[in-house]
Structures are given as C-alpha cells and as structure tokens.
CSV table of C-alpha atoms and ligand atoms in Angstrom, one decimal:
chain,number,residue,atom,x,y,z
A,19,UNK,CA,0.0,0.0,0.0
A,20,UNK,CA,1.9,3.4,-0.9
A,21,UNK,CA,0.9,5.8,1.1
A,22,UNK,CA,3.0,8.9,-0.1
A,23,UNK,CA,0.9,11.9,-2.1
A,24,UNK,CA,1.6,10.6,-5.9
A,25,UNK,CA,4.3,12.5,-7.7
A,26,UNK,CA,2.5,15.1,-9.8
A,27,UNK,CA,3.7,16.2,-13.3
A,28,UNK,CA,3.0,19.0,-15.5
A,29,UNK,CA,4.8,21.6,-17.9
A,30,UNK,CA,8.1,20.4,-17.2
A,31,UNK,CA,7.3,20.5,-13.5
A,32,UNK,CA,7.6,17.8,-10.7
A,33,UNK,CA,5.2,18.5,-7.3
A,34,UNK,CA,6.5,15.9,-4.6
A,35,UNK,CA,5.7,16.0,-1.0
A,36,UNK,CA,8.0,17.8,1.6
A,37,UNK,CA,10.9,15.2,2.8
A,38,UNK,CA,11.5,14.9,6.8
A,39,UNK,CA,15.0,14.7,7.7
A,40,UNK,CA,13.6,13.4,11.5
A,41,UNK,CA,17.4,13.5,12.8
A,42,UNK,CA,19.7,16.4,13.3
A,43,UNK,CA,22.0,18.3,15.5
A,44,UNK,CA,21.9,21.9,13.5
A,45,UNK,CA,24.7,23.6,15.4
A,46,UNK,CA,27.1,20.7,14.1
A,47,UNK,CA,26.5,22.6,10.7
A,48,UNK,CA,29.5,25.0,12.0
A,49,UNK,CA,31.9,21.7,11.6
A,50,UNK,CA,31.8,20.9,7.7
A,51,UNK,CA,35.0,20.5,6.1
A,52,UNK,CA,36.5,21.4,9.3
A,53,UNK,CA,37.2,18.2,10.6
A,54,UNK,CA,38.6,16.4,7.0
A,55,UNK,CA,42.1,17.1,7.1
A,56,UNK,CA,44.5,13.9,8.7
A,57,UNK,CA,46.2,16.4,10.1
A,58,UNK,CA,43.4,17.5,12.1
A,59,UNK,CA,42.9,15.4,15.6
A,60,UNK,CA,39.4,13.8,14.1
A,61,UNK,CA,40.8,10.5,13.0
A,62,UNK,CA,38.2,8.7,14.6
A,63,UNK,CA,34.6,9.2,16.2
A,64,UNK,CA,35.5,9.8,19.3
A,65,UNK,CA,38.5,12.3,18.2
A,66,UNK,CA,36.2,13.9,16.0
A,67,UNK,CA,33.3,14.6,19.3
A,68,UNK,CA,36.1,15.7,20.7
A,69,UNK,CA,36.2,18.8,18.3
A,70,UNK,CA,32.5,18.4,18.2
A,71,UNK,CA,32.5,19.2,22.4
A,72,UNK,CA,35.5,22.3,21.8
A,73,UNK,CA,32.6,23.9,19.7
A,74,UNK,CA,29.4,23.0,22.2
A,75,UNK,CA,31.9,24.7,24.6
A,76,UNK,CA,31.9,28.5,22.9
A,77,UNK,CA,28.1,28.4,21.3
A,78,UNK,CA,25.8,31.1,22.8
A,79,UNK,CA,22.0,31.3,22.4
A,80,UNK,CA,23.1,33.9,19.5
A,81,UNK,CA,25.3,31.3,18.1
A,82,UNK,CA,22.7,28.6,18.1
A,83,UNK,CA,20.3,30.4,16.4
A,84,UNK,CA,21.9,31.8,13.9
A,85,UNK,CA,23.6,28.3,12.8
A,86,UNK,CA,20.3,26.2,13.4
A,87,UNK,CA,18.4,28.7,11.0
A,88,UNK,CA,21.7,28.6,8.2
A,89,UNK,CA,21.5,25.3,8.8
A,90,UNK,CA,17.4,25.1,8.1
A,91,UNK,CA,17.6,27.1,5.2
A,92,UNK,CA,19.9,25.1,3.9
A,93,UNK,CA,17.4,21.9,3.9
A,94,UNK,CA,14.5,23.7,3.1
A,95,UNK,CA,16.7,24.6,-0.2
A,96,UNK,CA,16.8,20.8,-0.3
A,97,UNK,CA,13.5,20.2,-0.2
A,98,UNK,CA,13.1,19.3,3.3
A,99,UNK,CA,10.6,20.7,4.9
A,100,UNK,CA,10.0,19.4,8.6
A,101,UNK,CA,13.1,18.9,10.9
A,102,UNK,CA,13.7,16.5,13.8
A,103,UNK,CA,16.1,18.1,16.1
A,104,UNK,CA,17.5,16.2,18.5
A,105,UNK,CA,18.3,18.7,20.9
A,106,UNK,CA,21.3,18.1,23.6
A,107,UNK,CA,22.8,21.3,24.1
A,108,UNK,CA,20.0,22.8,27.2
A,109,UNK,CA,22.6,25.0,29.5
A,110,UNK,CA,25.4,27.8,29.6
A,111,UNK,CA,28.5,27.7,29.1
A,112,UNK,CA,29.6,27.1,32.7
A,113,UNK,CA,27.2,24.3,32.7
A,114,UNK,CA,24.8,26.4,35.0
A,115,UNK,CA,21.0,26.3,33.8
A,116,UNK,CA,19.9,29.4,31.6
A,117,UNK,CA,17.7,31.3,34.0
A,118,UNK,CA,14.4,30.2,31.3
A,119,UNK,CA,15.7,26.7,31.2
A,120,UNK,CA,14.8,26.0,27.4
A,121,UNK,CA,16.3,29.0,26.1
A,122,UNK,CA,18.7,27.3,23.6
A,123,UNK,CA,15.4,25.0,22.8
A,124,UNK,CA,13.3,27.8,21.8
A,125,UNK,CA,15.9,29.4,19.9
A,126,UNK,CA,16.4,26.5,17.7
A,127,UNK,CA,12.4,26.2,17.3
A,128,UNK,CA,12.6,29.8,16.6
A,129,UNK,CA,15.5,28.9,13.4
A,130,UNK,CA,12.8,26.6,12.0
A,131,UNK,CA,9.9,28.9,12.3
A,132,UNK,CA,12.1,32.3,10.7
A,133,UNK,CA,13.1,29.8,8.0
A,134,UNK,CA,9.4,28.5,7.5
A,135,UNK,CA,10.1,24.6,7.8
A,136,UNK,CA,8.4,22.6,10.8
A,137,UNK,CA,10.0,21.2,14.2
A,138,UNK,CA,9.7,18.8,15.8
A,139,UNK,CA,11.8,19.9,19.3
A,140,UNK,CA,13.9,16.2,20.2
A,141,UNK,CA,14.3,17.3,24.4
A,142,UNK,CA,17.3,14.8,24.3
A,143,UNK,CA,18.3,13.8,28.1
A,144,UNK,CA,21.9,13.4,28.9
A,145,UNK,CA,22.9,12.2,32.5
A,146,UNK,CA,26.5,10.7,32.7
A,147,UNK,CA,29.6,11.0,30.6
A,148,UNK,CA,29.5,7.3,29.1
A,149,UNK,CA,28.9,3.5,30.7
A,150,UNK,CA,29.7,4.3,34.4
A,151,UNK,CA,31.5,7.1,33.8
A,152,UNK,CA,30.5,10.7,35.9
A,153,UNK,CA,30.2,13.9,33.2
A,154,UNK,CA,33.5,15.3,31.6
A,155,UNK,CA,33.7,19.1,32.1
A,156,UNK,CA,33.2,19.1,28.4
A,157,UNK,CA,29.6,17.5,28.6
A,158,UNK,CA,28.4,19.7,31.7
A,159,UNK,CA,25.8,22.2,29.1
A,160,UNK,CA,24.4,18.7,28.4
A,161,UNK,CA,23.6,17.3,31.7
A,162,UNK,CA,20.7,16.8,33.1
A,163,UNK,CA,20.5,16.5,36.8
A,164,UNK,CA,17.2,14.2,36.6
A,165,UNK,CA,14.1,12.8,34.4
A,166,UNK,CA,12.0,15.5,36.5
A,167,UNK,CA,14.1,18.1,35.0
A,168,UNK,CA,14.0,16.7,31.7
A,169,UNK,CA,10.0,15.8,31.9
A,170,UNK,CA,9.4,19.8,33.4
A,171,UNK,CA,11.3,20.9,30.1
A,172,UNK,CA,9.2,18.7,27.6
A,173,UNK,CA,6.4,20.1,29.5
A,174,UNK,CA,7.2,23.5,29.5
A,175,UNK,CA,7.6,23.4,25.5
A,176,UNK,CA,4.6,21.2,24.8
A,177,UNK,CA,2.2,24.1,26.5
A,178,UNK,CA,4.5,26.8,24.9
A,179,UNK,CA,3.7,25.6,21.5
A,180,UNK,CA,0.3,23.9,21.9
A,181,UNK,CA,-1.0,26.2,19.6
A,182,UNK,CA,1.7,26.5,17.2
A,183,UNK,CA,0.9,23.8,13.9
A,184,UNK,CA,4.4,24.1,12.6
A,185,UNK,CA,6.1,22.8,16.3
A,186,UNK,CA,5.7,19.5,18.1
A,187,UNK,CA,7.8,18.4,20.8
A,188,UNK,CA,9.5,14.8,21.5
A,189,UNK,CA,11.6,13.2,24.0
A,190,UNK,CA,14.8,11.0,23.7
A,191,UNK,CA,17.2,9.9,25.9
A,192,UNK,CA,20.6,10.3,24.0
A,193,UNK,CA,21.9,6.6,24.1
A,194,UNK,CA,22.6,4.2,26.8
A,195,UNK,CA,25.8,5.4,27.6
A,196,UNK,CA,24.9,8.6,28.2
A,197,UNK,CA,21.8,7.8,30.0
A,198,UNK,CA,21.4,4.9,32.9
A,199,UNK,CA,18.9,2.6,32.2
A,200,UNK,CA,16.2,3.2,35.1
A,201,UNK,CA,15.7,6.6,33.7
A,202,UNK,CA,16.0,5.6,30.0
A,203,UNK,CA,12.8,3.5,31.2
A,204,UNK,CA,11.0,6.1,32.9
A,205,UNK,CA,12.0,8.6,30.6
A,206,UNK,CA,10.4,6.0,27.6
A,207,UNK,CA,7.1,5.5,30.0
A,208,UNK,CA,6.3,9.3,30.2
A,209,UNK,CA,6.7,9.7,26.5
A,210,UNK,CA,4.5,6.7,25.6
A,211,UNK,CA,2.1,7.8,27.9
A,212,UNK,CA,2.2,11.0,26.4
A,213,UNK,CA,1.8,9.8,23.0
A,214,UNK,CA,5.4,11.3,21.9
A,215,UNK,CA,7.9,9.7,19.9
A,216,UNK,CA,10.4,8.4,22.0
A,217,UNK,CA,14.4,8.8,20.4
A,218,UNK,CA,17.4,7.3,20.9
A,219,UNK,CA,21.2,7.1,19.4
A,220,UNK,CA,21.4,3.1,19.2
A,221,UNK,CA,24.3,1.1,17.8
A,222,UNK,CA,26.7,3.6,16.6
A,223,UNK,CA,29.7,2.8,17.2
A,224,UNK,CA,31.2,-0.6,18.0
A,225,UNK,CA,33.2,0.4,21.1
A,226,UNK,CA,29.9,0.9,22.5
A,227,UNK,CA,28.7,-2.3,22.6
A,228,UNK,CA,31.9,-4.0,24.6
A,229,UNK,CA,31.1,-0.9,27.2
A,230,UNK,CA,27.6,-1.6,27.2
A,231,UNK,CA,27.8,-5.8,27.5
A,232,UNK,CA,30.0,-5.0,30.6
A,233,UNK,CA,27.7,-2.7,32.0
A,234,UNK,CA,24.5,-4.8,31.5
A,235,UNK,CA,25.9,-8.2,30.2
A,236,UNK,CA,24.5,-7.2,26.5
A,237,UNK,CA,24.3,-5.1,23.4
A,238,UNK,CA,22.1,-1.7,23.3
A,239,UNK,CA,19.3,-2.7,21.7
A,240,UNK,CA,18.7,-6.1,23.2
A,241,UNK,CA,19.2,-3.6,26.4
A,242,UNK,CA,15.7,-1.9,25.8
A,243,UNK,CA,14.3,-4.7,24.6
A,244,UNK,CA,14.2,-6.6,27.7
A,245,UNK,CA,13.4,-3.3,29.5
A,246,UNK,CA,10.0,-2.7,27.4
A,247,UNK,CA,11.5,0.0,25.6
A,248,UNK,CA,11.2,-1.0,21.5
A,249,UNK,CA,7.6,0.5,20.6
A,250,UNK,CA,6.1,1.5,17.2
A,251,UNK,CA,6.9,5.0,18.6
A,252,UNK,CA,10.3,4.0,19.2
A,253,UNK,CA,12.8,5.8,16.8
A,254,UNK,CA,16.7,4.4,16.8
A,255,UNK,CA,18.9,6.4,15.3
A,256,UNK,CA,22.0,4.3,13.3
A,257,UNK,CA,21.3,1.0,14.2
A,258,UNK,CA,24.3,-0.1,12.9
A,259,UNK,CA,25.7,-2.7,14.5
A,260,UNK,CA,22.8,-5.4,15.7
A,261,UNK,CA,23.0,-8.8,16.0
A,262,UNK,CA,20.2,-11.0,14.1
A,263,UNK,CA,18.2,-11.3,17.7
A,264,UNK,CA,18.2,-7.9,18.0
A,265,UNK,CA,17.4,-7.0,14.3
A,266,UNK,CA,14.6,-9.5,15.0
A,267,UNK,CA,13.7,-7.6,18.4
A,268,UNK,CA,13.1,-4.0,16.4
A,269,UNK,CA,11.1,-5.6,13.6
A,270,UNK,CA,8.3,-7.3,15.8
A,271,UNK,CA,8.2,-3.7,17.8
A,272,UNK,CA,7.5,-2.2,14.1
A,273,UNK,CA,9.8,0.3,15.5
A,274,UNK,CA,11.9,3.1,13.1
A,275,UNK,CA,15.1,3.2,12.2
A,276,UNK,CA,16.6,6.4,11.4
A,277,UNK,CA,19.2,6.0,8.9
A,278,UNK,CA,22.3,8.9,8.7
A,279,UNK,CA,24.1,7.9,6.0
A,280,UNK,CA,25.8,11.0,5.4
A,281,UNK,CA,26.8,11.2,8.8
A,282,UNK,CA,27.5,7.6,9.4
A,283,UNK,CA,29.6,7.7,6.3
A,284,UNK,CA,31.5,10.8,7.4
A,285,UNK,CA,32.6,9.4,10.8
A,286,UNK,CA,32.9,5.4,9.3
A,287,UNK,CA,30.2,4.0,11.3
A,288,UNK,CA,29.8,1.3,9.5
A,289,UNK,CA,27.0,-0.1,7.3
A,290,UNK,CA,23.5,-1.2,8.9
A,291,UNK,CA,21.7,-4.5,7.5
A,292,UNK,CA,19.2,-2.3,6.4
A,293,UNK,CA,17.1,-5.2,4.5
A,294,UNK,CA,17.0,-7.8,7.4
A,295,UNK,CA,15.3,-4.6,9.1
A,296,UNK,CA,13.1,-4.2,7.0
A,297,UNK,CA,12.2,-8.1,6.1
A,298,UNK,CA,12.3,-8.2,10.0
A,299,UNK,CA,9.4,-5.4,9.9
A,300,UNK,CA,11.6,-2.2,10.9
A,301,UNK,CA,10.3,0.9,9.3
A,302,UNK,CA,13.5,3.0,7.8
A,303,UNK,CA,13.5,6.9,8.2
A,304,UNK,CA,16.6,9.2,7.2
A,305,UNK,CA,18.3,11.7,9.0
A,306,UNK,CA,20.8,14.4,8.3
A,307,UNK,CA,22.5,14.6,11.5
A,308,UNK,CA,25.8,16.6,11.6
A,309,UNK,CA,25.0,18.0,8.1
A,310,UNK,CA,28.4,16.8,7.2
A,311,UNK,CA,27.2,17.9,4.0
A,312,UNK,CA,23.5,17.9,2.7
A,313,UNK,CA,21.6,17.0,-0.4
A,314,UNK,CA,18.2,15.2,0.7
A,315,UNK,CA,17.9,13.3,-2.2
A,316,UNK,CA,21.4,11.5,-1.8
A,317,UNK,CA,20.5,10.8,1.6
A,318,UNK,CA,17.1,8.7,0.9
A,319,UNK,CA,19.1,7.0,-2.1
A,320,UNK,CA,22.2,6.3,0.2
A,321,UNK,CA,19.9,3.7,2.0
A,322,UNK,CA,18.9,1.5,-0.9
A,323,UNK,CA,22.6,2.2,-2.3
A,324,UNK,CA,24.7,1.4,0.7
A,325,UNK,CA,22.9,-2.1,1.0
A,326,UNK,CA,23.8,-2.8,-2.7
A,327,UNK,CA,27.7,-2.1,-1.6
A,328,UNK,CA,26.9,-4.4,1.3
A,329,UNK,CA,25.2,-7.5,-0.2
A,330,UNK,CA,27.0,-6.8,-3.6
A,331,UNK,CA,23.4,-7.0,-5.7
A,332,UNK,CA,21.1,-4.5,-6.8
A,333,UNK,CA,17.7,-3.4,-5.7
A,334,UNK,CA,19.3,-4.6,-2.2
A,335,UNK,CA,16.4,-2.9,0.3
A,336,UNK,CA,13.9,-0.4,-0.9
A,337,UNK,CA,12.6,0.9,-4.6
A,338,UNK,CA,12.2,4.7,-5.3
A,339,UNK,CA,8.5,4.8,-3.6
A,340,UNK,CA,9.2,3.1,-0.7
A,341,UNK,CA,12.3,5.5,-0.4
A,342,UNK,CA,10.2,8.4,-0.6
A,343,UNK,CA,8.1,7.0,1.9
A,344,UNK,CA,10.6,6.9,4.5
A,345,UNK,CA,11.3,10.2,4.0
A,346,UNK,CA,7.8,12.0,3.7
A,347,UNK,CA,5.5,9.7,5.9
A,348,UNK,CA,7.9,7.8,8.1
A,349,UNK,CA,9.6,11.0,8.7
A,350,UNK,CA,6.9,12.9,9.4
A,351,UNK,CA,5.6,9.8,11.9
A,352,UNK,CA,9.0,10.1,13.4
A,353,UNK,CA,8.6,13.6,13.8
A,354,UNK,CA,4.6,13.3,15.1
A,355,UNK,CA,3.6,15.2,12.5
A,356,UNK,CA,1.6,12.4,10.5
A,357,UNK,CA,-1.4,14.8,10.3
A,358,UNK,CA,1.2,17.2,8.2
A,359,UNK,CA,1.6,14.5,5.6
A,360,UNK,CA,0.9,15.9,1.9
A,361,UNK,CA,0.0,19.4,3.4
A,362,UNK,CA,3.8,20.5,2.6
A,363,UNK,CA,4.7,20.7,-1.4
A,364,UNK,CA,8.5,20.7,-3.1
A,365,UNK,CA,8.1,21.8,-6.7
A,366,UNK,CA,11.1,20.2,-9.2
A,367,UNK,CA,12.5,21.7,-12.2
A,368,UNK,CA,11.9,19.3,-15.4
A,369,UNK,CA,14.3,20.6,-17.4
A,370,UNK,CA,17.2,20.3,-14.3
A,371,UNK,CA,20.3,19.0,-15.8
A,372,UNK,CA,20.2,16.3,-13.1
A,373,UNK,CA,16.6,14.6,-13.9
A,374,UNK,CA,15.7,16.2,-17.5
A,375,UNK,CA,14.8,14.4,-20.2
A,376,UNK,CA,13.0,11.4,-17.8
A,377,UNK,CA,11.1,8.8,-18.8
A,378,UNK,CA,7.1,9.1,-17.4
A,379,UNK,CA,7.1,5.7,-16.6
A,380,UNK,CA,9.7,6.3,-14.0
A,381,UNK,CA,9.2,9.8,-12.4
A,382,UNK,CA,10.2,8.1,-8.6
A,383,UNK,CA,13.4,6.3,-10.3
A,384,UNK,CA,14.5,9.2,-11.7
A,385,UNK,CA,13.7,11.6,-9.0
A,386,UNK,CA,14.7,9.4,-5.7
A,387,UNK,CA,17.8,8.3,-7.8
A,388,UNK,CA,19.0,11.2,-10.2
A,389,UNK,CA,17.9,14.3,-8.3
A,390,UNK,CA,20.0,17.0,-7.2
A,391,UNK,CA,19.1,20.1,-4.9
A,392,UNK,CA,19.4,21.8,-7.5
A,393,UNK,CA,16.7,21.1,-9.1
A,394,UNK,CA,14.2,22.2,-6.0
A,395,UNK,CA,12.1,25.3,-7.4
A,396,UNK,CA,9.2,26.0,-5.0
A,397,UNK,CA,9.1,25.0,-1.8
A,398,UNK,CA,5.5,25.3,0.4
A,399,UNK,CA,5.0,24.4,4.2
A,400,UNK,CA,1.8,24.4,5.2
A,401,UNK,CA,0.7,27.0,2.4
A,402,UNK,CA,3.4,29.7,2.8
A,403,UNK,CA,6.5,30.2,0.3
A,404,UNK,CA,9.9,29.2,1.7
A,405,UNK,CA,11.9,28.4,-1.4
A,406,UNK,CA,11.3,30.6,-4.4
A,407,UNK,CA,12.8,30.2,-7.9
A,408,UNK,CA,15.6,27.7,-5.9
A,409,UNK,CA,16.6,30.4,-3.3
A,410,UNK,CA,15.3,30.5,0.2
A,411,UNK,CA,12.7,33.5,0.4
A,412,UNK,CA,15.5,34.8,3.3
A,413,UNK,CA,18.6,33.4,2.5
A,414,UNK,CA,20.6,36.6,2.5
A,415,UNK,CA,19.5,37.1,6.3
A,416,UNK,CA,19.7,33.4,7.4
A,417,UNK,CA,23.4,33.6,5.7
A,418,UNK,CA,24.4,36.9,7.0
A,419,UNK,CA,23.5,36.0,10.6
A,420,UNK,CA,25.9,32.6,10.2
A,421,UNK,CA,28.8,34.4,9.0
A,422,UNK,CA,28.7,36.4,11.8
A,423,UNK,CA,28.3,33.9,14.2
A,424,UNK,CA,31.6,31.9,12.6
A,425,UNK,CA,33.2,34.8,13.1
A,426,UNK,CA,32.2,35.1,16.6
A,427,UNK,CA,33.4,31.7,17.2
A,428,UNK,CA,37.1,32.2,15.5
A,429,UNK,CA,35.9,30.1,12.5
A,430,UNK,CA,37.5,31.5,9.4
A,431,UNK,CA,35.7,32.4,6.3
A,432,UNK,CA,37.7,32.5,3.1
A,433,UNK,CA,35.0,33.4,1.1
B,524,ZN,ZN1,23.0,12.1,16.2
C-alpha cells in the first residue's frame, strides 16, 4: 500500500511531498569540512566529538540560532521541509542552567519557524559522561541533573507551543551510555504515555557495545528490549551494529530506524543491515544529522545504495516509492507530525540537468535516484513560500547571521 501523495507532473514540472530529515543536530553545521584534514585530531569518532565538544563549549544562544536557522535554510533549499532536532545542548556555558531553562530549545524552534520549515523539538536527556562514567567538564551544558528536569522541560515546551501547527515536541534519551537505564525507562514511560515519539542514538559505534555488555551483560538494543523500551513509537537512530536477535527484536516492535548515512559515512560507522530490518518489519526513516554535507535526495538513495555495496546485488532494500516513503510519511511519523503529511509541497525543475529528459514511466526512479538540490524550485509548508525560484525567500539574512556567528566563534571564512 503506498501511502506517499503521488508525484505530480505538469509543464516540465515535478510537485512531490516535503521530505522529513527526523534526525539532526543543526549547530554541528559549523563543523563541515573542518574536521577532514589527517592532520586535524578527528581520526576517529570519538577524536572527532572531541572537536565536536570544543565547539558545544563556545556556542551562545546567538550562536545557536543563527547556525540552526543557516542550517534550516539550507534543507529547506533541499527540499526538506519538517526537521527533527534532536536537541542536547540545554545549559550555559559554565554548565549552570539558563535562568528560562529551554532558552537554547526555543531558539532552535525559533531557526525553523524564521526559516518557515516545521520542528519537531527532540528534548534529548543526557545524565552521565558514558557507561559508568560521571560527566566530563566538556559534557556539563548537556547534563541533566534528573528525568523530572528533563520531563518539566518537555512540558514547559509542549504548552508553549500547543498552539503552534508548525512545532511539536519529543523526547529522547541520548543513548545508553549517556543515560542509565532506570531513567531511559521512565523517561520511555512518560513519552508513551504522552503519545510522543520516543528517540534514541542506538548502535553507533562498535566500542559501545563492549562498554555496554560490561555494563548490562549485553548489546544496546537487546538492552531496551528486555526493558519494554522498542515501541512502534520507538525511533533508533544508526542501528548499525545489531545482531540478528536484535534485528529481530526491532522488527516485531514495528519500531523506526533512522538511517544517517551522510553522517554515518563521514565518521565510518559502519554499514546497517538495512534489509533484514526491514524483512524483520523495521520501518527505515533518514536523518541528516551533523550536516556533514547535505543534499536530501542523496540521503534517501544512500539507503537502498549502501545495501547494494553491502550484499553486492542491486535493488538490495527499498525501490524509489518506498524511499520516498521513509522520508515523507515515516519522517513525518518520526517527527509526530503524520497529520502534516501531503499538506507541505516541493516543486522540481523538469528541465534540471540532473533529472531532465526522464522517462514518465519512471518519475520516482529518476527523482529518488537522479535528483540533485538543484533542481528544487518552489518550496510550500503548510501553504506559505519558503523556497522561491531555488533560493530560500530569506537566504541573504539566514546567511548573513551565520557568517557572523563563525566569526564570533574564530571560524575562518575565506569566502
Ligand atoms: Zn545524532
């Protein structure tokens, strides 16, 4: 059954529904091509947080914005036009809480709303520095001191932005290193009964699952499993590295999987066994997460292209439909915005270098597979212009306001 609002076609125009991108950390935006060189000290994931952490460590609410809505406008350009942020950064820079608590929260809502996409606010809890491990100095605007705190924030957004049809609000706990398991579970009770997605990083990185099985005898998701926590409402981010009882364990949940292959690529992650998830029942959602770089069509293609350089076949996963499923109505699901579905519009070029010429009889194919940014004309959330003749209705603002928060932060510009 495909669910997604049919492509539309007419006078050398494409209309397809606005893509989610339900994972992202915008004020990692700040980092691209600034962590590539060998020379620089990110030779590995946890070399490259390091640098990630030395930036967290300067960022002020100014700085957030102005990155986060640069960062936006760079997706809505993209044709994305609803945003999952999962939101870890909550206090100042001594680690002291701001005296309004969700002050870096609401400026990162306020990014999407200035840029016209939708939010969904991710209120990511943070407690430890890693498996039995107190916080590092470098983690301390992360922490969270409990669930209440963490609950009383959701809380405080939720009624902020009742009214508000572009913003809803989510809760994750940011993995289960970062986050002891009692509270993952109560944190993952208040949100189901709550009716909010419930997010979590799972899987990443293989060092975390020795560090985990020591902690709690197994690996992360097996982990939640046995503690209730897998849900339809259940997003993982990665999901990288499972073993087949675990892959088994997400697919009778019907939980997502929020695939960053951008990101995952960028900081060699690995590759996820993304069609066992699926055949298994998992329901596969994509996420930009560091923006390393960003082109949303390349990151719904990576999925089904990544598994064909893993199982060395073609048509490995998913076809062009089902990938513009997962990024339109999983994503939105992901982002609880599944009453948004089909009310947000991306109009395509025809006659774009990088899908002109295409056959009818294969409008997704050529789309999902061929498409470049590019090729985004119009762009409509919930009625309103964002993107007009390819350029962001506010672009010159949004990329003023980043330039000068680089230079705030000692980033160079050389052009
Ligand atoms: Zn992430």
């Amino acid at each position: 059954m495909s669910i997604v609002p049919e492509i539309q076609y007419s006078d050398d125009c494409l209309t397809i529904p606005g893509m989610a991108t339900a994972h992202s950390h915008a004020f990692q935006r700040a980092l691209r091509g600034r962590t590539q060189k060998r020379s620089t000290a990110a030779g590995s994931f946890w070399s490259w947080r390091g640098l990630m952490y030395d930036l967290v460590r300067r960022v002020t609410p100014q700085d957030m914005y102005a990155i986060a809505r640069f960062a936006y406008t760079e997706l809505a350009m993209s044709g994305v036009t609803a945003v999952g942020e999962f939101h870890y950064v909550h206090h100042d820079r001594d680690g002291q809480a701001y005296a309004e608590r969700t002050e870096l929260a609401e400026g990162v809502i306020r990014a999407a709303r200035d840029t016209g996409i939708r939010i969904c606010l991710i209120r990511t809890a943070y407690m430890r520095g890693g498996f039995q491990k107190e916080i590092e100095p470098s983690q301390l605007r992360f922490c969270d001191e409990s669930v209440a705190h963490v609950i009383n924030d959701v809380e405080k957004l939720k009624t902020a932005y009742a009214a508000d049809p572009f913003v809803t609000v989510a809760v994750a706990a940011h993995s289960i290193r970062a986050v002891p398991l009692p509270s993952v579970t109560d944190l993952s009770t208040y949100a189901s009964e709550n009716s909010l997605p419930f997010h979590m990083h799972v899987c990443e990185q293989r060092r975390e699952l020795a560090e985990c099985i020591e902690e709690h005898g197994t690996t992360p998701v097996s982990v939640l499993a046995d503690a209730g926590v897998l849900s339809p409402s259940f997003v993982g981010v990665h999901a990288t590295h499972l073993s087949t009882d675990e892959i088994a364990q997400i697919g009778r949940a019907q939980s997502l999987v929020c695939l960053c292959r951008t990101t995952e690529r960028d900081l060699g992650d690995g590759l996820p066994q993304t069609s066992d998830l699926i055949l298994a029942g998992a329901r596969i959602c994509v996420g930009v997460d560091s923006h390393a770089a960003e082109n949303a069509f390349e990151e719904i293609r990576a999925v089904e292209l990544d598994e064909r350089s893993r199982r060395e076949i073609r048509h490995a996963a998913l076809d062009a439909d089902e990938l513009l499923e997962a990024a339109t109505r999983t994503g939105y699901e992901a982002c609880g915005m599944l009453s948004n579905v089909g009310e947000d519009l991306v109009v395509l070029d025809g006659r774009d270098p990088s899908i002109a010429g295409m056959d009818h009889r294969h409008v997704s194919d050529c789309v999902v597979f061929g498409a470049s940014p590019r090729a985004v004309k119009t762009v409509t959330v919930g009625g309103r212009i964002v993107v007009d003749s390819g350029i962001h209705v506010a672009y010159q603002e949004a990329y003023e306001g980043y330039l000068s928060a680089l230079a705030r932060l000692g980033l160079n510009k050389v052009m």
